[in-house]
Amino acid sequence: MSEETGFESGAKRLVELWGEIADLEATIQVLSWDQETYMPAAGQAARGSALGTLAGLRHAKLSQTELGDALAAAEACAESGTPTAALARSARRVVDKTRRIPADLARELARAQSRGHAAWRSAHAEANFALFAPDLENLVRLSRLEAQALADGTPAGDGGEAYDALLDKYEPGAKAAELEPLFRSLLAELTPLLQAVRATGTEIDESPLQGACPRDAQLAFGTRVAKAFGFDFDAGRIDRAPHPFCTSFGTGDVRITWRWNDTDFRPGFFGILHETGHALYEQGLPARWGRTPLGKPVSLGVHESQSRLWENLVGRSRSFWEWALPELHAHFPALSGVTLEQLWPALHTVKPSLIRVEADQGTYDLHVAVRFELERRLIAGDLAVSDLPGAWDEAYERTLGLSPAGPANGVLQDIHWSMAAFGYFPTYTLGNLMMAQLFEAARAELGDLDAAFARGEFAPLLDWLRRNVHGHGHRFRADELMRRATGQPLGAEAFLAQRKALTAEVYGVRV
Ligand code: ZN
């Protein structure tokens, strides 16, 4: 056994071969990061072919017989519950997923995604669903074939459904039938909460937060807080990009991006806090398992739980702002008159809206619930693409009490389906539920976190997350990770309790 990694010697060859795959993946990530940040537009074609070549090499490495033999050797020597068993299981998952998709289906999907993406862009710009419908039909058809291939030809073999195989790409082990009751309780509790808020007629005045916010001051303020949270800038950096994201080339090099609004500090600032949460996870993954599949994050849901925890439960808490408000004043003279009583409620407004990415914390999961319901029906064949716009509008009316005034603010607003990313949306809500449950467990163990936040101390919380989430890498699946960290399976209770407490405090309503 290796002292350093804890892997049996029978896994040695697998680890060596996987290191090359991991290096290719990191190289692809560097080129993709550059493409989104500094690459001139004219570099597109050359970059596209470089990325295509690297993706082909990765696929070839994952398909080679020698890797299959090395994986079988690791499986043969792994005792259950050991790091070697976890290594073999996560490697097997990647290898099988790669091998089960026939080459012609993979090619057809790639073509359909790139055509679908272009069609979606024009359909969105012209607010005309018909321009996207034929491509979406094709994407649904191919995704169903993909689901069947991923499930090894038996999508309903264990009582599951085709959609589960797609969900599993983003959230290993998740099942639609297990998500359904979670969404049902969210809808049952969040909808009346939203109605009660609307009935108060309260409008929170957000105007005191508007004011000139120079770009450099925003970056300095965001960086100051990211450092205080624990982002290691010797092992990471922040750059501008059209869309905020986080990417990692290993625990020693984690990059985040941001964008800003000149008259409102909030989108840029909370974007940085969100991506910092993702980056803290990546920087905290077990370096001893770097270049193996065990050194990876568990799932998109777990990743999102980390970003949302730092953005929403820390960065929007009253105690955090007791520490951060003087910093805000110092960085933005135009906001030097803002008080905690003006600022804090404005970070917790609840108002139904049509656009998911602009939704507040009280309504966000209702947007996700609509997408989960509709995409699951599309993949099951219970909903035809031609009926999707009507079903969308009906679902928004039923869930949020709003009717979209056209497809651009409705069914065409998200990019995901144009890229065949069916099964991705639920990970946002899983992230919220995990966030709340993890935070509750951390608070139960660590005591009064608010006193620490008010002093600008975030290390106790980060240490807890390192011990209970980050440091395990990909060793446990999300359900087991949650059980170990919180003592319970994932539920909606902690999230709903936090929502209710906030709504009571900000709007004075109780349901
Ligand atoms: Zn995120």
PDB file of N, CA, C and O in Angstrom, residues 180-247:
ATOM      1  N   GLU A 180     -38.414  13.962  -6.659  1.00  0.00           N
ATOM      2  CA  GLU A 180     -39.802  14.414  -6.749  1.00  0.00           C
ATOM      3  C   GLU A 180     -40.374  14.850  -5.398  1.00  0.00           C
ATOM      4  O   GLU A 180     -40.940  15.946  -5.296  1.00  0.00           O
ATOM      5  N   PRO A 181     -40.246  14.030  -4.324  1.00  0.00           N
ATOM      6  CA  PRO A 181     -40.798  14.482  -3.037  1.00  0.00           C
ATOM      7  C   PRO A 181     -40.109  15.734  -2.499  1.00  0.00           C
ATOM      8  O   PRO A 181     -40.746  16.544  -1.812  1.00  0.00           O
ATOM      9  N   LEU A 182     -38.821  15.910  -2.818  1.00  0.00           N
ATOM     10  CA  LEU A 182     -38.132  17.127  -2.363  1.00  0.00           C
ATOM     11  C   LEU A 182     -38.749  18.354  -3.031  1.00  0.00           C
ATOM     12  O   LEU A 182     -39.054  19.349  -2.387  1.00  0.00           O
ATOM     13  N   PHE A 183     -38.937  18.261  -4.350  1.00  0.00           N
ATOM     14  CA  PHE A 183     -39.554  19.390  -5.060  1.00  0.00           C
ATOM     15  C   PHE A 183     -40.993  19.601  -4.593  1.00  0.00           C
ATOM     16  O   PHE A 183     -41.460  20.739  -4.493  1.00  0.00           O
ATOM     17  N   ARG A 184     -41.678  18.484  -4.313  1.00  0.00           N
ATOM     18  CA  ARG A 184     -43.074  18.622  -3.881  1.00  0.00           C
ATOM     19  C   ARG A 184     -43.141  19.405  -2.566  1.00  0.00           C
ATOM     20  O   ARG A 184     -43.954  20.299  -2.395  1.00  0.00           O
ATOM     21  N   SER A 185     -42.248  19.097  -1.610  1.00  0.00           N
ATOM     22  CA  SER A 185     -42.341  19.841  -0.346  1.00  0.00           C
ATOM     23  C   SER A 185     -41.885  21.286  -0.521  1.00  0.00           C
ATOM     24  O   SER A 185     -42.406  22.181   0.141  1.00  0.00           O
ATOM     25  N   LEU A 186     -40.940  21.527  -1.434  1.00  0.00           N
ATOM     26  CA  LEU A 186     -40.555  22.925  -1.693  1.00  0.00           C
ATOM     27  C   LEU A 186     -41.739  23.715  -2.239  1.00  0.00           C
ATOM     28  O   LEU A 186     -42.031  24.821  -1.795  1.00  0.00           O
ATOM     29  N   LEU A 187     -42.428  23.118  -3.227  1.00  0.00           N
ATOM     30  CA  LEU A 187     -43.580  23.806  -3.816  1.00  0.00           C
ATOM     31  C   LEU A 187     -44.673  24.020  -2.774  1.00  0.00           C
ATOM     32  O   LEU A 187     -45.266  25.098  -2.695  1.00  0.00           O
ATOM     33  N   ALA A 188     -44.908  22.991  -1.942  1.00  0.00           N
ATOM     34  CA  ALA A 188     -45.996  23.073  -0.965  1.00  0.00           C
ATOM     35  C   ALA A 188     -45.735  24.167   0.061  1.00  0.00           C
ATOM     36  O   ALA A 188     -46.675  24.762   0.591  1.00  0.00           O
ATOM     37  N   GLU A 189     -44.470  24.468   0.349  1.00  0.00           N
ATOM     38  CA  GLU A 189     -44.185  25.444   1.404  1.00  0.00           C
ATOM     39  C   GLU A 189     -43.778  26.814   0.850  1.00  0.00           C
ATOM     40  O   GLU A 189     -44.081  27.835   1.442  1.00  0.00           O
ATOM     41  N   LEU A 190     -43.057  26.817  -0.271  1.00  0.00           N
ATOM     42  CA  LEU A 190     -42.577  28.108  -0.780  1.00  0.00           C
ATOM     43  C   LEU A 190     -43.692  28.908  -1.441  1.00  0.00           C
ATOM     44  O   LEU A 190     -43.712  30.135  -1.373  1.00  0.00           O
ATOM     45  N   THR A 191     -44.638  28.210  -2.085  1.00  0.00           N
ATOM     46  CA  THR A 191     -45.717  28.921  -2.776  1.00  0.00           C
ATOM     47  C   THR A 191     -46.582  29.727  -1.795  1.00  0.00           C
ATOM     48  O   THR A 191     -46.793  30.924  -2.001  1.00  0.00           O
ATOM     49  N   PRO A 192     -47.073  29.110  -0.678  1.00  0.00           N
ATOM     50  CA  PRO A 192     -47.833  29.923   0.287  1.00  0.00           C
ATOM     51  C   PRO A 192     -47.000  31.044   0.917  1.00  0.00           C
ATOM     52  O   PRO A 192     -47.514  32.132   1.192  1.00  0.00           O
ATOM     53  N   LEU A 193     -45.701  30.783   1.096  1.00  0.00           N
ATOM     54  CA  LEU A 193     -44.819  31.808   1.664  1.00  0.00           C
ATOM     55  C   LEU A 193     -44.761  33.027   0.729  1.00  0.00           C
ATOM     56  O   LEU A 193     -44.850  34.173   1.154  1.00  0.00           O
ATOM     57  N   LEU A 194     -44.638  32.714  -0.558  1.00  0.00           N
ATOM     58  CA  LEU A 194     -44.599  33.770  -1.568  1.00  0.00           C
ATOM     59  C   LEU A 194     -45.916  34.545  -1.597  1.00  0.00           C
ATOM     60  O   LEU A 194     -45.924  35.778  -1.670  1.00  0.00           O
ATOM     61  N   GLN A 195     -47.024  33.819  -1.519  1.00  0.00           N
ATOM     62  CA  GLN A 195     -48.336  34.488  -1.515  1.00  0.00           C
ATOM     63  C   GLN A 195     -48.479  35.390  -0.289  1.00  0.00           C
ATOM     64  O   GLN A 195     -48.989  36.505  -0.384  1.00  0.00           O
ATOM     65  N   ALA A 196     -47.999  34.912   0.854  1.00  0.00           N
ATOM     66  CA  ALA A 196     -48.099  35.707   2.086  1.00  0.00           C
ATOM     67  C   ALA A 196     -47.262  36.981   1.976  1.00  0.00           C
ATOM     68  O   ALA A 196     -47.692  38.051   2.412  1.00  0.00           O
ATOM     69  N   VAL A 197     -46.080  36.858   1.351  1.00  0.00           N
ATOM     70  CA  VAL A 197     -45.232  38.040   1.167  1.00  0.00           C
ATOM     71  C   VAL A 197     -45.941  39.044   0.254  1.00  0.00           C
ATOM     72  O   VAL A 197     -46.000  40.242   0.542  1.00  0.00           O
ATOM     73  N   ARG A 198     -46.528  38.550  -0.833  1.00  0.00           N
ATOM     74  CA  ARG A 198     -47.221  39.451  -1.764  1.00  0.00           C
ATOM     75  C   ARG A 198     -48.388  40.137  -1.076  1.00  0.00           C
ATOM     76  O   ARG A 198     -48.657  41.312  -1.323  1.00  0.00           O
ATOM     77  N   ALA A 199     -49.075  39.393  -0.210  1.00  0.00           N
ATOM     78  CA  ALA A 199     -50.253  39.945   0.463  1.00  0.00           C
ATOM     79  C   ALA A 199     -49.896  41.103   1.394  1.00  0.00           C
ATOM     80  O   ALA A 199     -50.724  41.973   1.659  1.00  0.00           O
ATOM     81  N   THR A 200     -48.655  41.157   1.886  1.00  0.00           N
ATOM     82  CA  THR A 200     -48.276  42.268   2.774  1.00  0.00           C
ATOM     83  C   THR A 200     -48.152  43.571   1.995  1.00  0.00           C
ATOM     84  O   THR A 200     -48.246  44.646   2.579  1.00  0.00           O
ATOM     85  N   GLY A 201     -47.931  43.474   0.693  1.00  0.00           N
ATOM     86  CA  GLY A 201     -47.762  44.679  -0.116  1.00  0.00           C
ATOM     87  C   GLY A 201     -46.461  45.421   0.180  1.00  0.00           C
ATOM     88  O   GLY A 201     -46.253  46.527  -0.312  1.00  0.00           O
ATOM     89  N   THR A 202     -45.587  44.816   0.971  1.00  0.00           N
ATOM     90  CA  THR A 202     -44.321  45.477   1.330  1.00  0.00           C
ATOM     91  C   THR A 202     -43.384  45.556   0.133  1.00  0.00           C
ATOM     92  O   THR A 202     -43.167  44.566  -0.553  1.00  0.00           O
ATOM     93  N   GLU A 203     -42.860  46.746  -0.114  1.00  0.00           N
ATOM     94  CA  GLU A 203     -41.833  46.910  -1.144  1.00  0.00           C
ATOM     95  C   GLU A 203     -40.568  47.365  -0.436  1.00  0.00           C
ATOM     96  O   GLU A 203     -40.572  48.389   0.244  1.00  0.00           O
ATOM     97  N   ILE A 204     -39.509  46.618  -0.576  1.00  0.00           N
ATOM     98  CA  ILE A 204     -38.261  47.016   0.079  1.00  0.00           C
ATOM     99  C   ILE A 204     -37.527  48.011  -0.813  1.00  0.00           C
ATOM    100  O   ILE A 204     -37.354  47.774  -2.009  1.00  0.00           O
ATOM    101  N   ASP A 205     -37.141  49.119  -0.218  1.00  0.00           N
ATOM    102  CA  ASP A 205     -36.479  50.173  -0.983  1.00  0.00           C
ATOM    103  C   ASP A 205     -35.008  49.816  -1.209  1.00  0.00           C
ATOM    104  O   ASP A 205     -34.225  49.786  -0.264  1.00  0.00           O
ATOM    105  N   GLU A 206     -34.683  49.522  -2.456  1.00  0.00           N
ATOM    106  CA  GLU A 206     -33.306  49.137  -2.756  1.00  0.00           C
ATOM    107  C   GLU A 206     -32.482  50.315  -3.271  1.00  0.00           C
ATOM    108  O   GLU A 206     -31.299  50.168  -3.562  1.00  0.00           O
ATOM    109  N   SER A 207     -33.124  51.484  -3.376  1.00  0.00           N
ATOM    110  CA  SER A 207     -32.420  52.614  -3.994  1.00  0.00           C
ATOM    111  C   SER A 207     -31.170  53.073  -3.217  1.00  0.00           C
ATOM    112  O   SER A 207     -30.203  53.512  -3.844  1.00  0.00           O
ATOM    113  N   PRO A 208     -31.152  52.954  -1.857  1.00  0.00           N
ATOM    114  CA  PRO A 208     -29.921  53.394  -1.180  1.00  0.00           C
ATOM    115  C   PRO A 208     -28.681  52.609  -1.615  1.00  0.00           C
ATOM    116  O   PRO A 208     -27.549  53.079  -1.426  1.00  0.00           O
ATOM    117  N   LEU A 209     -28.885  51.427  -2.187  1.00  0.00           N
ATOM    118  CA  LEU A 209     -27.736  50.607  -2.572  1.00  0.00           C
ATOM    119  C   LEU A 209     -27.206  50.939  -3.956  1.00  0.00           C
ATOM    120  O   LEU A 209     -26.191  50.405  -4.398  1.00  0.00           O
ATOM    121  N   GLN A 210     -27.943  51.787  -4.681  1.00  0.00           N
ATOM    122  CA  GLN A 210     -27.489  52.177  -6.011  1.00  0.00           C
ATOM    123  C   GLN A 210     -26.526  53.354  -5.875  1.00  0.00           C
ATOM    124  O   GLN A 210     -26.779  54.268  -5.102  1.00  0.00           O
ATOM    125  N   GLY A 211     -25.450  53.316  -6.600  1.00  0.00           N
ATOM    126  CA  GLY A 211     -24.497  54.420  -6.538  1.00  0.00           C
ATOM    127  C   GLY A 211     -23.253  54.044  -7.310  1.00  0.00           C
ATOM    128  O   GLY A 211     -23.007  52.853  -7.547  1.00  0.00           O
ATOM    129  N   ALA A 212     -22.482  55.051  -7.707  1.00  0.00           N
ATOM    130  CA  ALA A 212     -21.296  54.797  -8.535  1.00  0.00           C
ATOM    131  C   ALA A 212     -20.342  53.821  -7.838  1.00  0.00           C
ATOM    132  O   ALA A 212     -19.960  54.045  -6.698  1.00  0.00           O
ATOM    133  N   CYS A 213     -19.996  52.747  -8.524  1.00  0.00           N
ATOM    134  CA  CYS A 213     -19.085  51.749  -7.974  1.00  0.00           C
ATOM    135  C   CYS A 213     -18.000  51.493  -9.007  1.00  0.00           C
ATOM    136  O   CYS A 213     -18.177  50.650  -9.896  1.00  0.00           O
ATOM    137  N   PRO A 214     -16.868  52.212  -8.903  1.00  0.00           N
ATOM    138  CA  PRO A 214     -15.812  52.015  -9.896  1.00  0.00           C
ATOM    139  C   PRO A 214     -15.348  50.558  -9.916  1.00  0.00           C
ATOM    140  O   PRO A 214     -15.287  49.912  -8.863  1.00  0.00           O
ATOM    141  N   ARG A 215     -15.024  50.086 -11.097  1.00  0.00           N
ATOM    142  CA  ARG A 215     -14.631  48.700 -11.293  1.00  0.00           C
ATOM    143  C   ARG A 215     -13.499  48.277 -10.359  1.00  0.00           C
ATOM    144  O   ARG A 215     -13.550  47.219  -9.729  1.00  0.00           O
ATOM    145  N   ASP A 216     -12.437  49.085 -10.253  1.00  0.00           N
ATOM    146  CA  ASP A 216     -11.280  48.685  -9.447  1.00  0.00           C
ATOM    147  C   ASP A 216     -11.635  48.549  -7.977  1.00  0.00           C
ATOM    148  O   ASP A 216     -11.140  47.665  -7.289  1.00  0.00           O
ATOM    149  N   ALA A 217     -12.520  49.446  -7.514  1.00  0.00           N
ATOM    150  CA  ALA A 217     -12.934  49.367  -6.109  1.00  0.00           C
ATOM    151  C   ALA A 217     -13.759  48.105  -5.874  1.00  0.00           C
ATOM    152  O   ALA A 217     -13.643  47.448  -4.836  1.00  0.00           O
ATOM    153  N   GLN A 218     -14.588  47.745  -6.861  1.00  0.00           N
ATOM    154  CA  GLN A 218     -15.382  46.513  -6.728  1.00  0.00           C
ATOM    155  C   GLN A 218     -14.476  45.290  -6.655  1.00  0.00           C
ATOM    156  O   GLN A 218     -14.685  44.391  -5.843  1.00  0.00           O
ATOM    157  N   LEU A 219     -13.462  45.282  -7.516  1.00  0.00           N
ATOM    158  CA  LEU A 219     -12.548  44.135  -7.515  1.00  0.00           C
ATOM    159  C   LEU A 219     -11.770  44.070  -6.192  1.00  0.00           C
ATOM    160  O   LEU A 219     -11.593  42.999  -5.621  1.00  0.00           O
ATOM    161  N   ALA A 220     -11.361  45.250  -5.700  1.00  0.00           N
ATOM    162  CA  ALA A 220     -10.604  45.278  -4.440  1.00  0.00           C
ATOM    163  C   ALA A 220     -11.469  44.790  -3.274  1.00  0.00           C
ATOM    164  O   ALA A 220     -11.009  43.999  -2.442  1.00  0.00           O
ATOM    165  N   PHE A 221     -12.713  45.237  -3.234  1.00  0.00           N
ATOM    166  CA  PHE A 221     -13.618  44.834  -2.155  1.00  0.00           C
ATOM    167  C   PHE A 221     -13.907  43.325  -2.231  1.00  0.00           C
ATOM    168  O   PHE A 221     -13.820  42.605  -1.229  1.00  0.00           O
ATOM    169  N   GLY A 222     -14.221  42.844  -3.429  1.00  0.00           N
ATOM    170  CA  GLY A 222     -14.495  41.412  -3.604  1.00  0.00           C
ATOM    171  C   GLY A 222     -13.290  40.559  -3.233  1.00  0.00           C
ATOM    172  O   GLY A 222     -13.418  39.529  -2.560  1.00  0.00           O
ATOM    173  N   THR A 223     -12.105  41.014  -3.636  1.00  0.00           N
ATOM    174  CA  THR A 223     -10.885  40.265  -3.347  1.00  0.00           C
ATOM    175  C   THR A 223     -10.605  40.250  -1.837  1.00  0.00           C
ATOM    176  O   THR A 223     -10.215  39.224  -1.276  1.00  0.00           O
ATOM    177  N   ARG A 224     -10.844  41.391  -1.206  1.00  0.00           N
ATOM    178  CA  ARG A 224     -10.655  41.502   0.255  1.00  0.00           C
ATOM    179  C   ARG A 224     -11.497  40.449   0.974  1.00  0.00           C
ATOM    180  O   ARG A 224     -11.033  39.754   1.870  1.00  0.00           O
ATOM    181  N   VAL A 225     -12.777  40.341   0.578  1.00  0.00           N
ATOM    182  CA  VAL A 225     -13.675  39.403   1.248  1.00  0.00           C
ATOM    183  C   VAL A 225     -13.325  37.954   0.863  1.00  0.00           C
ATOM    184  O   VAL A 225     -13.328  37.065   1.716  1.00  0.00           O
ATOM    185  N   ALA A 226     -12.994  37.726  -0.411  1.00  0.00           N
ATOM    186  CA  ALA A 226     -12.613  36.366  -0.838  1.00  0.00           C
ATOM    187  C   ALA A 226     -11.415  35.878  -0.014  1.00  0.00           C
ATOM    188  O   ALA A 226     -11.381  34.729   0.430  1.00  0.00           O
ATOM    189  N   LYS A 227     -10.449  36.766   0.216  1.00  0.00           N
ATOM    190  CA  LYS A 227      -9.275  36.408   1.038  1.00  0.00           C
ATOM    191  C   LYS A 227      -9.687  36.101   2.464  1.00  0.00           C
ATOM    192  O   LYS A 227      -9.203  35.148   3.065  1.00  0.00           O
ATOM    193  N   ALA A 228     -10.582  36.932   2.991  1.00  0.00           N
ATOM    194  CA  ALA A 228     -11.039  36.713   4.370  1.00  0.00           C
ATOM    195  C   ALA A 228     -11.759  35.364   4.485  1.00  0.00           C
ATOM    196  O   ALA A 228     -11.635  34.671   5.494  1.00  0.00           O
ATOM    197  N   PHE A 229     -12.478  34.971   3.448  1.00  0.00           N
ATOM    198  CA  PHE A 229     -13.149  33.664   3.448  1.00  0.00           C
ATOM    199  C   PHE A 229     -12.134  32.512   3.415  1.00  0.00           C
ATOM    200  O   PHE A 229     -12.433  31.405   3.811  1.00  0.00           O
ATOM    201  N   GLY A 230     -10.953  32.772   2.856  1.00  0.00           N
ATOM    202  CA  GLY A 230      -9.930  31.717   2.821  1.00  0.00           C
ATOM    203  C   GLY A 230      -9.414  31.393   1.431  1.00  0.00           C
ATOM    204  O   GLY A 230      -8.623  30.465   1.264  1.00  0.00           O
ATOM    205  N   PHE A 231      -9.883  32.136   0.393  1.00  0.00           N
ATOM    206  CA  PHE A 231      -9.363  31.911  -0.965  1.00  0.00           C
ATOM    207  C   PHE A 231      -7.869  32.179  -0.951  1.00  0.00           C
ATOM    208  O   PHE A 231      -7.414  33.245  -0.549  1.00  0.00           O
ATOM    209  N   ASP A 232      -7.089  31.192  -1.397  1.00  0.00           N
ATOM    210  CA  ASP A 232      -5.633  31.314  -1.407  1.00  0.00           C
ATOM    211  C   ASP A 232      -5.201  31.865  -2.767  1.00  0.00           C
ATOM    212  O   ASP A 232      -5.191  31.136  -3.760  1.00  0.00           O
ATOM    213  N   PHE A 233      -4.838  33.147  -2.794  1.00  0.00           N
ATOM    214  CA  PHE A 233      -4.475  33.769  -4.071  1.00  0.00           C
ATOM    215  C   PHE A 233      -3.068  33.368  -4.538  1.00  0.00           C
ATOM    216  O   PHE A 233      -2.671  33.703  -5.647  1.00  0.00           O
ATOM    217  N   ASP A 234      -2.316  32.637  -3.695  1.00  0.00           N
ATOM    218  CA  ASP A 234      -1.068  32.035  -4.188  1.00  0.00           C
ATOM    219  C   ASP A 234      -1.376  30.763  -4.969  1.00  0.00           C
ATOM    220  O   ASP A 234      -0.489  30.185  -5.603  1.00  0.00           O
ATOM    221  N   ALA A 235      -2.622  30.293  -4.896  1.00  0.00           N
ATOM    222  CA  ALA A 235      -3.029  29.076  -5.603  1.00  0.00           C
ATOM    223  C   ALA A 235      -4.280  29.358  -6.423  1.00  0.00           C
ATOM    224  O   ALA A 235      -5.099  28.465  -6.660  1.00  0.00           O
ATOM    225  N   GLY A 236      -4.416  30.604  -6.878  1.00  0.00           N
ATOM    226  CA  GLY A 236      -5.598  30.939  -7.657  1.00  0.00           C
ATOM    227  C   GLY A 236      -5.557  32.378  -8.098  1.00  0.00           C
ATOM    228  O   GLY A 236      -4.686  33.148  -7.686  1.00  0.00           O
ATOM    229  N   ARG A 237      -6.502  32.768  -8.957  1.00  0.00           N
ATOM    230  CA  ARG A 237      -6.572  34.152  -9.387  1.00  0.00           C
ATOM    231  C   ARG A 237      -7.989  34.490  -9.845  1.00  0.00           C
ATOM    232  O   ARG A 237      -8.834  33.606  -9.977  1.00  0.00           O
ATOM    233  N   ILE A 238      -8.188  35.791 -10.075  1.00  0.00           N
ATOM    234  CA  ILE A 238      -9.503  36.248 -10.526  1.00  0.00           C
ATOM    235  C   ILE A 238      -9.318  37.120 -11.756  1.00  0.00           C
ATOM    236  O   ILE A 238      -8.396  37.945 -11.801  1.00  0.00           O
ATOM    237  N   ASP A 239     -10.130  36.910 -12.775  1.00  0.00           N
ATOM    238  CA  ASP A 239     -10.043  37.672 -14.025  1.00  0.00           C
ATOM    239  C   ASP A 239     -11.453  38.021 -14.480  1.00  0.00           C
ATOM    240  O   ASP A 239     -12.430  37.426 -14.046  1.00  0.00           O
ATOM    241  N   ARG A 240     -11.535  38.978 -15.411  1.00  0.00           N
ATOM    242  CA  ARG A 240     -12.844  39.335 -15.936  1.00  0.00           C
ATOM    243  C   ARG A 240     -13.239  38.393 -17.067  1.00  0.00           C
ATOM    244  O   ARG A 240     -12.387  37.862 -17.785  1.00  0.00           O
ATOM    245  N   ALA A 241     -14.546  38.162 -17.195  1.00  0.00           N
ATOM    246  CA  ALA A 241     -15.075  37.323 -18.276  1.00  0.00           C
ATOM    247  C   ALA A 241     -16.541  37.679 -18.469  1.00  0.00           C
ATOM    248  O   ALA A 241     -17.171  38.233 -17.560  1.00  0.00           O
ATOM    249  N   PRO A 242     -17.112  37.383 -19.650  1.00  0.00           N
ATOM    250  CA  PRO A 242     -18.526  37.717 -19.872  1.00  0.00           C
ATOM    251  C   PRO A 242     -19.460  36.986 -18.897  1.00  0.00           C
ATOM    252  O   PRO A 242     -20.521  37.484 -18.567  1.00  0.00           O
ATOM    253  N   HIS A 243     -19.065  35.787 -18.441  1.00  0.00           N
ATOM    254  CA  HIS A 243     -19.888  35.036 -17.486  1.00  0.00           C
ATOM    255  C   HIS A 243     -19.022  34.614 -16.314  1.00  0.00           C
ATOM    256  O   HIS A 243     -17.907  34.136 -16.518  1.00  0.00           O
ATOM    257  N   PRO A 244     -19.522  34.778 -15.096  1.00  0.00           N
ATOM    258  CA  PRO A 244     -18.727  34.341 -13.944  1.00  0.00           C
ATOM    259  C   PRO A 244     -18.648  32.811 -13.896  1.00  0.00           C
ATOM    260  O   PRO A 244     -19.653  32.137 -14.120  1.00  0.00           O
ATOM    261  N   PHE A 245     -17.472  32.280 -13.664  1.00  0.00           N
ATOM    262  CA  PHE A 245     -17.334  30.833 -13.475  1.00  0.00           C
ATOM    263  C   PHE A 245     -16.066  30.540 -12.684  1.00  0.00           C
ATOM    264  O   PHE A 245     -15.267  31.436 -12.407  1.00  0.00           O
ATOM    265  N   CYS A 246     -15.922  29.272 -12.304  1.00  0.00           N
ATOM    266  CA  CYS A 246     -14.731  28.823 -11.579  1.00  0.00           C
ATOM    267  C   CYS A 246     -14.192  27.615 -12.321  1.00  0.00           C
ATOM    268  O   CYS A 246     -14.952  26.772 -12.785  1.00  0.00           O
ATOM    269  N   THR A 247     -12.870  27.538 -12.480  1.00  0.00           N
ATOM    270  CA  THR A 247     -12.281  26.370 -13.100  1.00  0.00           C
ATOM    271  C   THR A 247     -11.011  26.020 -12.349  1.00  0.00           C
ATOM    272  O   THR A 247     -10.419  26.877 -11.689  1.00  0.00           O
TER     273      THR A 247
END
